[in-house]
Amino acid sequence: MIYLDHNATTPLHPRVLEAMLPYLRERWGNPSSPHRVGHQARTAVEHARGRIAEHLACAPAELVFCASGTEADNLALRGVAHALRARGDHIVTSAIEHHAVLHTCRALEAGGLRVTYLPVSPAGLVEPRALEASLDAGTTLVSVMHANNETGVLQPLEEIAAITRRRGVVLHTDAVQTAGKLPLRLAELGADLVTLSAHKLYGPKGAAALYVREGTPLSPVTTGGAQERGLRAGTEDVAAIVGFAEAVALACEDLAHEGARLRALRDRLERELVAAVPGTRIHGALAPRVPNTASLGFPGVDGESVVLGLDLQGICASTGSACSTGEPEPSHVLRAMGCSPREAQGAVRLSLGRETREEDVAAVVRALADTVERLRRISSA
Ligand code: PLP
């Protein structure tokens, strides 16, 4: 099997599993319990928080553990919207956000808030001047993702942060697809709120975090216990949090080397596909991108048929976001970048990872060329 869907999820790294096992077996305490079993669990959670904070350059108290990136996005958006409701009623986001952000914005709109969905350029970039022009006296929050999950395109976050800082607006960024792929120093990123998710960086599902810069107004969205400084009620998943910290440490150990290796493999894959499959298009190629992602377009074929054809040959790819699988609508990201519905329907995403090797590239190029040619023959017959 060749797995090229690392933007959907990554395999658990053996070192992460090792770190987690004691907390699934003998150290099963509730971190809020007042006895030694509880203290052991609390120590593990706080140790994990400290490790993540150290690797990602923020204060431990600025990390709120959640169960998923989706939950952290919800906390950021709903939490700021609620905390600043008396000050304003307007949120600015982009048309290419993950559904965790877009669907939350739709829900907030249904509750009476105003939301501006910024367009992107054909390269997939938000235009900072357009963003600034969209702010009004009622704007409380801007949410623009760091890297897009379908194309890998990186947004000009520094420029955006300079604007929101100047205008006194809270900035959230969803960095689920950059953590573990690029060096990330949270306190210097410019955003007040940053979403991270463990299962995209060889950690377990069930652990994520929202970085909350000290002093950022935020209301909880779950009610219950006082865990996570009252911002996220619910007993912590100790094993998953311990695994999350191990995964972050692991990613930071060889980030530069692994990033360069993946970029070289991804670039070779794209070059060889362009040469082997007539009409191949690379979405977002003109913008800065994370090193592991290739969003490809093959005119005349349906992306879903390509993905099925690859699966039959032992290659796991996707048409875009795993969360959108089964949706009849073509990718909202590619549509926002100016692709026609047919073009967007033809998209295939290949996202490389730690286990991807040189020989996989040749095998994938061969399989894709065969599959696309066969599908084109069938559709023209
Ligand atoms: N944001 C982005 C950019 C993502 O790619 C994903 C997952 O695909 C999420 C949020 C949701 O994260 P989770 O799967 O941890 O809920």
mmCIF file of C-alpha atoms and ligand atoms in Angstrom:
data_model
loop_
_atom_site.group_PDB
_atom_site.id
_atom_site.type_symbol
_atom_site.label_atom_id
_atom_site.label_comp_id
_atom_site.label_asym_id
_atom_site.label_seq_id
_atom_site.Cartn_x
_atom_site.Cartn_y
_atom_site.Cartn_z
ATOM 1 C CA MET A 1 0.000 0.000 0.000
ATOM 2 C CA ILE A 2 1.120 3.547 -0.710
ATOM 3 C CA TYR A 3 -0.611 6.029 1.590
ATOM 4 C CA LEU A 4 -0.768 9.553 0.186
ATOM 5 C CA ASP A 5 -3.544 11.031 2.307
ATOM 6 C CA HIS A 6 -1.595 12.482 5.228
ATOM 7 C CA ASN A 7 -3.672 15.673 5.220
ATOM 8 C CA ALA A 8 -6.688 13.541 6.190
ATOM 9 C CA THR A 9 -4.840 11.772 8.970
ATOM 10 C CA THR A 10 -1.448 10.275 9.746
ATOM 11 C CA PRO A 11 -0.500 6.900 11.221
ATOM 12 C CA LEU A 12 0.309 6.881 14.918
ATOM 13 C CA HIS A 13 4.094 6.998 15.287
ATOM 14 C CA PRO A 14 5.408 3.991 17.292
ATOM 15 C CA ARG A 15 7.146 6.351 19.740
ATOM 16 C CA VAL A 16 3.825 8.135 20.313
ATOM 17 C CA LEU A 17 2.061 4.848 21.000
ATOM 18 C CA GLU A 18 4.813 3.871 23.467
ATOM 19 C CA ALA A 19 4.398 7.172 25.317
ATOM 20 C CA MET A 20 0.619 6.704 25.503
ATOM 21 C CA LEU A 21 0.432 3.070 26.629
ATOM 22 C CA PRO A 22 1.142 3.591 30.370
ATOM 23 C CA TYR A 23 -1.779 6.053 30.483
ATOM 24 C CA LEU A 24 -4.114 3.515 28.900
ATOM 25 C CA ARG A 25 -2.975 0.701 31.210
ATOM 26 C CA GLU A 26 -1.779 1.465 34.716
ATOM 27 C CA ARG A 27 -2.001 5.299 34.963
ATOM 28 C CA TRP A 28 -5.688 5.713 34.201
ATOM 29 C CA GLY A 29 -6.534 8.404 36.745
ATOM 30 C CA ASN A 30 -8.783 11.430 36.384
ATOM 31 C CA PRO A 31 -6.551 14.545 36.428
ATOM 32 C CA SER A 32 -9.122 16.389 38.568
ATOM 33 C CA SER A 33 -9.135 13.761 41.357
ATOM 34 C CA PRO A 34 -7.601 14.870 44.677
ATOM 35 C CA HIS A 35 -5.605 11.662 45.351
ATOM 36 C CA ARG A 36 -2.347 10.122 44.121
ATOM 37 C CA VAL A 37 -3.945 8.400 41.115
ATOM 38 C CA GLY A 38 -5.393 11.728 40.062
ATOM 39 C CA HIS A 39 -2.154 13.593 40.741
ATOM 40 C CA GLN A 40 -0.287 11.194 38.494
ATOM 41 C CA ALA A 41 -2.676 11.961 35.630
ATOM 42 C CA ARG A 42 -2.569 15.725 36.323
ATOM 43 C CA THR A 43 1.229 15.661 36.282
ATOM 44 C CA ALA A 44 1.161 13.911 32.897
ATOM 45 C CA VAL A 45 -1.246 16.476 31.406
ATOM 46 C CA GLU A 46 0.771 19.431 32.703
ATOM 47 C CA HIS A 47 4.044 17.877 31.595
ATOM 48 C CA ALA A 48 2.568 17.410 28.097
ATOM 49 C CA ARG A 49 1.328 21.016 28.094
ATOM 50 C CA GLY A 50 4.805 22.229 29.056
ATOM 51 C CA ARG A 51 6.483 20.163 26.326
ATOM 52 C CA ILE A 52 4.132 21.422 23.611
ATOM 53 C CA ALA A 53 4.514 25.008 24.819
ATOM 54 C CA GLU A 54 8.284 24.724 24.772
ATOM 55 C CA HIS A 55 8.403 23.259 21.266
ATOM 56 C CA LEU A 56 5.880 25.716 19.843
ATOM 57 C CA ALA A 57 7.196 28.754 21.738
ATOM 58 C CA CYS A 58 4.275 29.886 23.874
ATOM 59 C CA ALA A 59 3.376 29.866 27.564
ATOM 60 C CA PRO A 60 1.895 26.573 28.877
ATOM 61 C CA ALA A 61 -1.119 28.468 30.254
ATOM 62 C CA GLU A 62 -1.923 29.634 26.712
ATOM 63 C CA LEU A 63 -2.782 26.092 25.543
ATOM 64 C CA VAL A 64 -6.333 24.787 25.966
ATOM 65 C CA PHE A 65 -6.637 21.072 25.235
ATOM 66 C CA CYS A 66 -9.665 19.990 23.190
ATOM 67 C CA ALA A 67 -10.712 16.726 21.561
ATOM 68 C CA SER A 68 -10.355 17.773 17.911
ATOM 69 C CA GLY A 69 -9.325 20.565 15.602
ATOM 70 C CA THR A 70 -13.015 21.012 14.845
ATOM 71 C CA GLU A 71 -13.758 21.593 18.511
ATOM 72 C CA ALA A 72 -10.868 24.053 18.846
ATOM 73 C CA ASP A 73 -12.154 25.997 15.799
ATOM 74 C CA ASN A 74 -15.624 26.084 17.352
ATOM 75 C CA LEU A 75 -14.212 27.344 20.653
ATOM 76 C CA ALA A 76 -12.274 30.085 18.885
ATOM 77 C CA LEU A 77 -15.142 31.361 16.748
ATOM 78 C CA ARG A 78 -18.078 30.920 19.084
ATOM 79 C CA GLY A 79 -15.961 31.856 22.099
ATOM 80 C CA VAL A 80 -14.857 35.237 20.722
ATOM 81 C CA ALA A 81 -18.217 35.978 19.092
ATOM 82 C CA HIS A 82 -19.921 35.445 22.448
ATOM 83 C CA ALA A 83 -17.323 37.199 24.594
ATOM 84 C CA LEU A 84 -17.380 40.310 22.380
ATOM 85 C CA ARG A 85 -21.074 40.278 21.409
ATOM 86 C CA ALA A 86 -21.698 43.572 23.189
ATOM 87 C CA ARG A 87 -18.843 45.201 21.266
ATOM 88 C CA GLY A 88 -19.739 43.960 17.766
ATOM 89 C CA ASP A 89 -21.575 41.495 15.550
ATOM 90 C CA HIS A 90 -19.275 40.964 12.577
ATOM 91 C CA ILE A 91 -16.802 38.172 11.692
ATOM 92 C CA VAL A 92 -14.487 38.099 8.680
ATOM 93 C CA THR A 93 -13.280 34.787 7.278
ATOM 94 C CA SER A 94 -12.245 33.396 3.895
ATOM 95 C CA ALA A 95 -14.179 31.340 1.363
ATOM 96 C CA ILE A 96 -11.598 28.529 1.498
ATOM 97 C CA GLU A 97 -11.697 27.659 5.205
ATOM 98 C CA HIS A 98 -12.210 24.121 6.448
ATOM 99 C CA HIS A 99 -15.853 23.280 7.142
ATOM 100 C CA ALA A 100 -15.043 23.363 10.876
ATOM 101 C CA VAL A 101 -14.787 27.136 10.429
ATOM 102 C CA LEU A 102 -17.210 27.712 7.537
ATOM 103 C CA HIS A 103 -20.102 25.727 8.988
ATOM 104 C CA THR A 104 -19.544 27.359 12.374
ATOM 105 C CA CYS A 105 -19.735 30.767 10.686
ATOM 106 C CA ARG A 106 -22.986 29.723 8.987
ATOM 107 C CA ALA A 107 -24.392 28.703 12.368
ATOM 108 C CA LEU A 108 -23.341 32.040 13.881
ATOM 109 C CA GLU A 109 -25.001 33.843 10.957
ATOM 110 C CA ALA A 110 -28.197 31.925 11.667
ATOM 111 C CA GLY A 111 -27.909 33.256 15.227
ATOM 112 C CA GLY A 112 -27.870 36.860 13.979
ATOM 113 C CA LEU A 113 -24.182 37.639 13.415
ATOM 114 C CA ARG A 114 -22.861 39.133 10.178
ATOM 115 C CA VAL A 115 -20.115 37.163 8.401
ATOM 116 C CA THR A 116 -17.986 38.291 5.441
ATOM 117 C CA TYR A 117 -16.499 35.460 3.361
ATOM 118 C CA LEU A 118 -13.450 36.907 1.609
ATOM 119 C CA PRO A 119 -12.684 35.676 -1.911
ATOM 120 C CA VAL A 120 -9.222 34.380 -2.836
ATOM 121 C CA SER A 121 -7.046 34.943 -5.892
ATOM 122 C CA PRO A 122 -6.667 32.172 -8.529
ATOM 123 C CA ALA A 123 -3.462 31.215 -6.656
ATOM 124 C CA GLY A 124 -5.584 30.647 -3.543
ATOM 125 C CA LEU A 125 -4.509 33.689 -1.530
ATOM 126 C CA VAL A 126 -6.528 36.090 0.585
ATOM 127 C CA GLU A 127 -5.748 39.679 -0.373
ATOM 128 C CA PRO A 128 -4.788 41.598 2.817
ATOM 129 C CA ARG A 129 -6.077 44.912 1.425
ATOM 130 C CA ALA A 130 -9.472 43.356 0.721
ATOM 131 C CA LEU A 131 -9.448 41.978 4.245
ATOM 132 C CA GLU A 132 -8.737 45.390 5.711
ATOM 133 C CA ALA A 133 -11.497 46.950 3.580
ATOM 134 C CA SER A 134 -13.987 44.394 4.913
ATOM 135 C CA LEU A 135 -13.480 45.410 8.558
ATOM 136 C CA ASP A 136 -16.086 47.701 10.044
ATOM 137 C CA ALA A 137 -16.832 49.172 13.453
ATOM 138 C CA GLY A 138 -18.653 45.981 14.465
ATOM 139 C CA THR A 139 -15.898 43.512 13.484
ATOM 140 C CA THR A 140 -14.670 41.521 16.469
ATOM 141 C CA LEU A 141 -12.926 38.548 14.847
ATOM 142 C CA VAL A 142 -10.969 37.600 11.725
ATOM 143 C CA SER A 143 -10.431 33.880 11.057
ATOM 144 C CA VAL A 144 -8.081 32.988 8.191
ATOM 145 C CA MET A 145 -6.435 29.585 7.977
ATOM 146 C CA HIS A 146 -2.655 29.194 7.944
ATOM 147 C CA ALA A 147 -2.382 26.438 5.292
ATOM 148 C CA ASN A 148 -5.252 25.113 3.242
ATOM 149 C CA ASN A 149 -5.935 21.402 3.651
ATOM 150 C CA GLU A 150 -6.732 20.797 -0.039
ATOM 151 C CA THR A 151 -4.042 22.835 -1.803
ATOM 152 C CA GLY A 152 -1.460 23.414 0.937
ATOM 153 C CA VAL A 153 -1.455 27.143 0.091
ATOM 154 C CA LEU A 154 -0.104 29.331 2.906
ATOM 155 C CA GLN A 155 -1.876 32.592 3.674
ATOM 156 C CA PRO A 156 0.004 35.879 4.283
ATOM 157 C CA LEU A 157 -0.610 35.663 8.007
ATOM 158 C CA GLU A 158 1.991 38.232 9.041
ATOM 159 C CA GLU A 159 0.392 40.915 6.885
ATOM 160 C CA ILE A 160 -3.075 39.940 8.089
ATOM 161 C CA ALA A 161 -1.921 40.015 11.718
ATOM 162 C CA ALA A 162 -0.449 43.492 11.250
ATOM 163 C CA ILE A 163 -3.885 44.686 10.100
ATOM 164 C CA THR A 164 -5.914 43.023 12.863
ATOM 165 C CA ARG A 165 -3.470 44.259 15.515
ATOM 166 C CA ARG A 166 -3.689 47.804 14.196
ATOM 167 C CA ARG A 167 -7.494 47.654 14.086
ATOM 168 C CA GLY A 168 -7.924 45.990 17.491
ATOM 169 C CA VAL A 169 -9.619 42.888 16.067
ATOM 170 C CA VAL A 170 -8.991 39.352 17.393
ATOM 171 C CA LEU A 171 -7.243 37.055 14.860
ATOM 172 C CA HIS A 172 -7.778 33.283 14.753
ATOM 173 C CA THR A 173 -5.870 30.967 12.449
ATOM 174 C CA ASP A 174 -6.457 27.282 11.829
ATOM 175 C CA ALA A 175 -2.927 25.839 11.714
ATOM 176 C CA VAL A 176 -4.027 22.199 11.686
ATOM 177 C CA GLN A 177 -2.218 21.653 8.370
ATOM 178 C CA THR A 178 0.981 23.509 9.252
ATOM 179 C CA ALA A 179 1.821 22.091 12.680
ATOM 180 C CA GLY A 180 4.447 19.414 12.142
ATOM 181 C CA LYS A 181 5.091 20.545 8.557
ATOM 182 C CA LEU A 182 6.613 23.980 9.130
ATOM 183 C CA PRO A 183 8.411 25.556 12.087
ATOM 184 C CA LEU A 184 5.715 27.117 14.233
ATOM 185 C CA ARG A 185 6.344 29.653 16.986
ATOM 186 C CA LEU A 186 2.860 30.356 18.277
ATOM 187 C CA ALA A 187 3.556 33.539 20.209
ATOM 188 C CA GLU A 188 5.263 35.034 17.124
ATOM 189 C CA LEU A 189 2.738 33.922 14.522
ATOM 190 C CA GLY A 190 0.724 37.094 15.027
ATOM 191 C CA ALA A 191 -2.573 35.349 15.731
ATOM 192 C CA ASP A 192 -4.379 35.557 19.078
ATOM 193 C CA LEU A 193 -5.904 32.100 18.650
ATOM 194 C CA VAL A 194 -4.366 29.121 16.834
ATOM 195 C CA THR A 195 -5.914 25.690 16.229
ATOM 196 C CA LEU A 196 -3.765 22.530 16.294
ATOM 197 C CA SER A 197 -4.750 18.862 15.942
ATOM 198 C CA ALA A 198 -2.635 15.858 16.993
ATOM 199 C CA HIS A 199 -3.762 13.330 14.404
ATOM 200 C CA LYS A 200 -2.336 15.361 11.513
ATOM 201 C CA LEU A 201 1.197 15.057 12.935
ATOM 202 C CA TYR A 202 1.479 11.339 13.780
ATOM 203 C CA GLY A 203 -0.326 11.766 17.083
ATOM 204 C CA PRO A 204 -3.623 10.200 18.150
ATOM 205 C CA LYS A 205 -7.157 11.222 17.257
ATOM 206 C CA GLY A 206 -8.877 12.725 20.294
ATOM 207 C CA ALA A 207 -6.307 15.411 21.152
ATOM 208 C CA ALA A 208 -6.051 18.960 19.880
ATOM 209 C CA ALA A 209 -5.345 22.390 21.286
ATOM 210 C CA LEU A 210 -6.376 25.980 20.956
ATOM 211 C CA TYR A 211 -3.569 28.446 21.616
ATOM 212 C CA VAL A 212 -5.127 31.442 23.366
ATOM 213 C CA ARG A 213 -2.807 34.430 23.642
ATOM 214 C CA GLU A 214 -2.927 35.770 27.186
ATOM 215 C CA GLY A 215 -5.690 38.362 27.531
ATOM 216 C CA THR A 216 -7.722 37.263 24.492
ATOM 217 C CA PRO A 217 -11.447 37.528 25.266
ATOM 218 C CA LEU A 218 -12.952 34.045 25.039
ATOM 219 C CA SER A 219 -16.101 32.457 26.451
ATOM 220 C CA PRO A 220 -16.388 28.680 26.905
ATOM 221 C CA VAL A 221 -18.773 26.836 24.598
ATOM 222 C CA THR A 222 -19.154 23.721 26.750
ATOM 223 C CA THR A 223 -20.560 23.983 30.244
ATOM 224 C CA GLY A 224 -19.565 21.650 33.030
ATOM 225 C CA GLY A 225 -16.433 21.286 35.141
ATOM 226 C CA ALA A 226 -13.629 23.792 35.538
ATOM 227 C CA GLN A 227 -11.089 21.901 33.429
ATOM 228 C CA GLU A 228 -8.739 23.844 31.146
ATOM 229 C CA ARG A 229 -9.136 27.026 33.189
ATOM 230 C CA GLY A 230 -12.884 26.887 32.670
ATOM 231 C CA LEU A 231 -12.555 27.106 28.878
ATOM 232 C CA ARG A 232 -13.162 23.458 28.012
ATOM 233 C CA ALA A 233 -15.224 21.440 30.446
ATOM 234 C CA GLY A 234 -14.820 17.674 30.359
ATOM 235 C CA THR A 235 -12.323 15.114 31.684
ATOM 236 C CA GLU A 236 -9.073 15.319 29.722
ATOM 237 C CA ASP A 237 -8.022 12.377 27.536
ATOM 238 C CA VAL A 238 -4.715 11.927 29.338
ATOM 239 C CA ALA A 239 -3.229 9.281 27.031
ATOM 240 C CA ALA A 240 -4.110 11.270 23.899
ATOM 241 C CA ILE A 241 -2.653 14.466 25.372
ATOM 242 C CA VAL A 242 0.575 12.648 26.308
ATOM 243 C CA GLY A 243 0.703 11.264 22.755
ATOM 244 C CA PHE A 244 0.080 14.739 21.315
ATOM 245 C CA ALA A 245 3.122 16.097 23.192
ATOM 246 C CA GLU A 246 5.304 13.221 22.014
ATOM 247 C CA ALA A 247 4.154 13.814 18.416
ATOM 248 C CA VAL A 248 4.967 17.538 18.616
ATOM 249 C CA ALA A 249 8.433 16.756 20.037
ATOM 250 C CA LEU A 250 9.030 14.215 17.292
ATOM 251 C CA ALA A 251 7.959 16.605 14.539
ATOM 252 C CA CYS A 252 10.266 19.313 15.856
ATOM 253 C CA GLU A 253 13.264 16.961 15.986
ATOM 254 C CA ASP A 254 13.660 16.624 12.238
ATOM 255 C CA LEU A 255 11.362 19.274 10.808
ATOM 256 C CA ALA A 256 13.912 20.947 8.529
ATOM 257 C CA HIS A 257 15.249 17.692 7.111
ATOM 258 C CA GLU A 258 11.830 16.057 6.685
ATOM 259 C CA GLY A 259 10.356 19.226 5.177
ATOM 260 C CA ALA A 260 13.115 19.438 2.565
ATOM 261 C CA ARG A 261 12.798 15.713 1.790
ATOM 262 C CA LEU A 262 9.027 15.964 1.302
ATOM 263 C CA ARG A 263 9.299 19.113 -0.792
ATOM 264 C CA ALA A 264 11.784 17.409 -3.128
ATOM 265 C CA LEU A 265 9.523 14.346 -3.453
ATOM 266 C CA ARG A 266 6.384 16.438 -3.971
ATOM 267 C CA ASP A 267 8.060 18.642 -6.589
ATOM 268 C CA ARG A 268 9.373 15.574 -8.436
ATOM 269 C CA LEU A 269 5.923 13.980 -8.333
ATOM 270 C CA GLU A 270 4.343 17.111 -9.811
ATOM 271 C CA ARG A 271 7.040 17.477 -12.504
ATOM 272 C CA GLU A 272 6.727 13.874 -13.600
ATOM 273 C CA LEU A 273 2.928 13.972 -13.621
ATOM 274 C CA VAL A 274 2.892 17.086 -15.774
ATOM 275 C CA ALA A 275 5.194 15.265 -18.209
ATOM 276 C CA ALA A 276 3.271 11.956 -18.125
ATOM 277 C CA VAL A 277 -0.378 13.068 -18.104
ATOM 278 C CA PRO A 278 -1.433 15.614 -20.746
ATOM 279 C CA GLY A 279 -3.316 18.607 -19.345
ATOM 280 C CA THR A 280 -2.282 18.088 -15.691
ATOM 281 C CA ARG A 281 -2.915 21.185 -13.605
ATOM 282 C CA ILE A 282 -1.430 21.946 -10.207
ATOM 283 C CA HIS A 283 -3.776 24.021 -8.072
ATOM 284 C CA GLY A 284 -2.053 26.641 -5.931
ATOM 285 C CA ALA A 285 1.362 26.111 -7.540
ATOM 286 C CA LEU A 286 1.937 29.859 -7.820
ATOM 287 C CA ALA A 287 1.583 30.481 -4.084
ATOM 288 C CA PRO A 288 3.784 29.466 -1.149
ATOM 289 C CA ARG A 289 2.682 26.007 0.013
ATOM 290 C CA VAL A 290 3.373 23.461 2.757
ATOM 291 C CA PRO A 291 5.914 20.950 1.419
ATOM 292 C CA ASN A 292 3.829 17.762 1.377
ATOM 293 C CA THR A 293 0.675 18.670 -0.564
ATOM 294 C CA ALA A 294 -0.122 18.385 -4.275
ATOM 295 C CA SER A 295 -3.586 19.353 -5.529
ATOM 296 C CA LEU A 296 -3.911 18.088 -9.080
ATOM 297 C CA GLY A 297 -6.458 18.587 -11.828
ATOM 298 C CA PHE A 298 -6.923 16.168 -14.728
ATOM 299 C CA PRO A 299 -9.290 17.655 -17.332
ATOM 300 C CA GLY A 300 -11.931 15.295 -18.629
ATOM 301 C CA VAL A 301 -11.965 12.918 -15.683
ATOM 302 C CA ASP A 302 -13.793 12.782 -12.413
ATOM 303 C CA GLY A 303 -11.524 12.985 -9.318
ATOM 304 C CA GLU A 304 -13.593 10.436 -7.462
ATOM 305 C CA SER A 305 -13.151 7.876 -10.248
ATOM 306 C CA VAL A 306 -9.392 8.506 -10.183
ATOM 307 C CA VAL A 307 -9.279 7.974 -6.415
ATOM 308 C CA LEU A 308 -11.244 4.708 -6.764
ATOM 309 C CA GLY A 309 -8.939 3.576 -9.583
ATOM 310 C CA LEU A 310 -5.866 4.327 -7.455
ATOM 311 C CA ASP A 311 -7.357 2.490 -4.476
ATOM 312 C CA LEU A 312 -7.722 -0.635 -6.620
ATOM 313 C CA GLN A 313 -3.967 -0.380 -7.237
ATOM 314 C CA GLY A 314 -3.163 0.001 -3.523
ATOM 315 C CA ILE A 315 -2.702 3.776 -3.531
ATOM 316 C CA CYS A 316 -4.649 5.900 -1.039
ATOM 317 C CA ALA A 317 -5.389 9.430 -2.258
ATOM 318 C CA SER A 318 -8.384 11.744 -1.949
ATOM 319 C CA THR A 319 -10.349 14.290 -3.922
ATOM 320 C CA GLY A 320 -9.880 16.936 -1.232
ATOM 321 C CA SER A 321 -11.011 17.192 2.342
ATOM 322 C CA ALA A 322 -11.891 13.857 3.979
ATOM 323 C CA CYS A 323 -14.692 15.736 5.733
ATOM 324 C CA SER A 324 -16.268 16.558 2.333
ATOM 325 C CA THR A 325 -16.235 12.986 1.005
ATOM 326 C CA GLY A 326 -19.693 12.044 -0.188
ATOM 327 C CA GLU A 327 -20.755 15.664 -0.681
ATOM 328 C CA PRO A 328 -22.255 16.200 -4.127
ATOM 329 C CA GLU A 329 -20.808 19.724 -4.435
ATOM 330 C CA PRO A 330 -17.325 20.097 -5.945
ATOM 331 C CA SER A 331 -14.610 21.548 -3.691
ATOM 332 C CA HIS A 332 -15.509 25.013 -2.370
ATOM 333 C CA VAL A 333 -11.770 25.743 -2.188
ATOM 334 C CA LEU A 334 -11.112 25.172 -5.884
ATOM 335 C CA ARG A 335 -14.366 26.934 -6.852
ATOM 336 C CA ALA A 336 -13.211 29.964 -4.840
ATOM 337 C CA MET A 337 -9.903 29.847 -6.759
ATOM 338 C CA GLY A 338 -11.863 30.256 -10.000
ATOM 339 C CA CYS A 339 -12.103 26.631 -11.164
ATOM 340 C CA SER A 340 -15.274 25.686 -13.022
ATOM 341 C CA PRO A 341 -17.460 23.016 -11.350
ATOM 342 C CA ARG A 342 -16.087 20.483 -13.870
ATOM 343 C CA GLU A 343 -12.484 21.429 -13.144
ATOM 344 C CA ALA A 344 -13.098 21.240 -9.404
ATOM 345 C CA GLN A 345 -14.746 17.837 -9.863
ATOM 346 C CA GLY A 346 -11.547 16.566 -11.474
ATOM 347 C CA ALA A 347 -9.313 17.307 -8.490
ATOM 348 C CA VAL A 348 -7.123 14.735 -6.779
ATOM 349 C CA ARG A 349 -5.112 15.507 -3.646
ATOM 350 C CA LEU A 350 -1.894 13.681 -2.895
ATOM 351 C CA SER A 351 -0.448 14.443 0.539
ATOM 352 C CA LEU A 352 2.914 12.892 1.331
ATOM 353 C CA GLY A 353 4.310 11.905 4.712
ATOM 354 C CA ARG A 354 7.041 10.242 6.763
ATOM 355 C CA GLU A 355 6.680 6.839 5.077
ATOM 356 C CA THR A 356 6.690 8.218 1.506
ATOM 357 C CA ARG A 357 9.768 7.033 -0.424
ATOM 358 C CA GLU A 358 11.390 7.871 -3.787
ATOM 359 C CA GLU A 359 10.136 4.614 -5.318
ATOM 360 C CA ASP A 360 6.543 5.509 -4.378
ATOM 361 C CA VAL A 361 6.717 8.565 -6.639
ATOM 362 C CA ALA A 362 7.466 6.507 -9.757
ATOM 363 C CA ALA A 363 4.735 3.996 -8.855
ATOM 364 C CA VAL A 364 2.150 6.744 -8.309
ATOM 365 C CA VAL A 365 3.019 8.538 -11.555
ATOM 366 C CA ARG A 366 2.624 5.264 -13.458
ATOM 367 C CA ALA A 367 -0.673 4.392 -11.754
ATOM 368 C CA LEU A 368 -2.107 7.885 -12.230
ATOM 369 C CA ALA A 369 -1.099 8.050 -15.889
ATOM 370 C CA ASP A 370 -2.750 4.640 -16.542
ATOM 371 C CA THR A 371 -5.871 5.489 -14.582
ATOM 372 C CA VAL A 372 -6.423 8.892 -16.192
ATOM 373 C CA GLU A 373 -5.805 7.495 -19.683
ATOM 374 C CA ARG A 374 -8.255 4.632 -19.102
ATOM 375 C CA LEU A 375 -10.938 6.968 -17.744
ATOM 376 C CA ARG A 376 -10.474 9.376 -20.634
ATOM 377 C CA ARG A 377 -10.808 6.486 -23.107
ATOM 378 C CA ILE A 378 -14.051 5.343 -21.439
ATOM 379 C CA SER A 379 -15.549 8.837 -21.355
ATOM 380 C CA SER A 380 -14.730 9.515 -25.016
ATOM 381 C CA ALA A 381 -16.054 6.105 -26.191
HETATM 382 N N1 PLP B 1 -8.939 22.362 9.998
HETATM 383 C C1 PLP B 1 -8.254 21.881 8.974
HETATM 384 C C2 PLP B 1 -7.505 22.811 8.076
HETATM 385 C C3 PLP B 1 -8.233 20.502 8.720
HETATM 386 O O1 PLP B 1 -7.556 20.014 7.680
HETATM 387 C C4 PLP B 1 -8.963 19.651 9.578
HETATM 388 C C5 PLP B 1 -9.033 18.204 9.330
HETATM 389 O O2 PLP B 1 -9.053 17.778 8.200
HETATM 390 C C6 PLP B 1 -9.651 20.227 10.655
HETATM 391 C C7 PLP B 1 -9.619 21.580 10.839
HETATM 392 C C8 PLP B 1 -10.428 19.393 11.604
HETATM 393 O O3 PLP B 1 -9.569 18.741 12.492
HETATM 394 P P1 PLP B 1 -10.078 17.448 13.287
HETATM 395 O O4 PLP B 1 -10.093 16.331 12.286
HETATM 396 O O5 PLP B 1 -9.041 17.257 14.361
HETATM 397 O O6 PLP B 1 -11.413 17.760 13.811
#
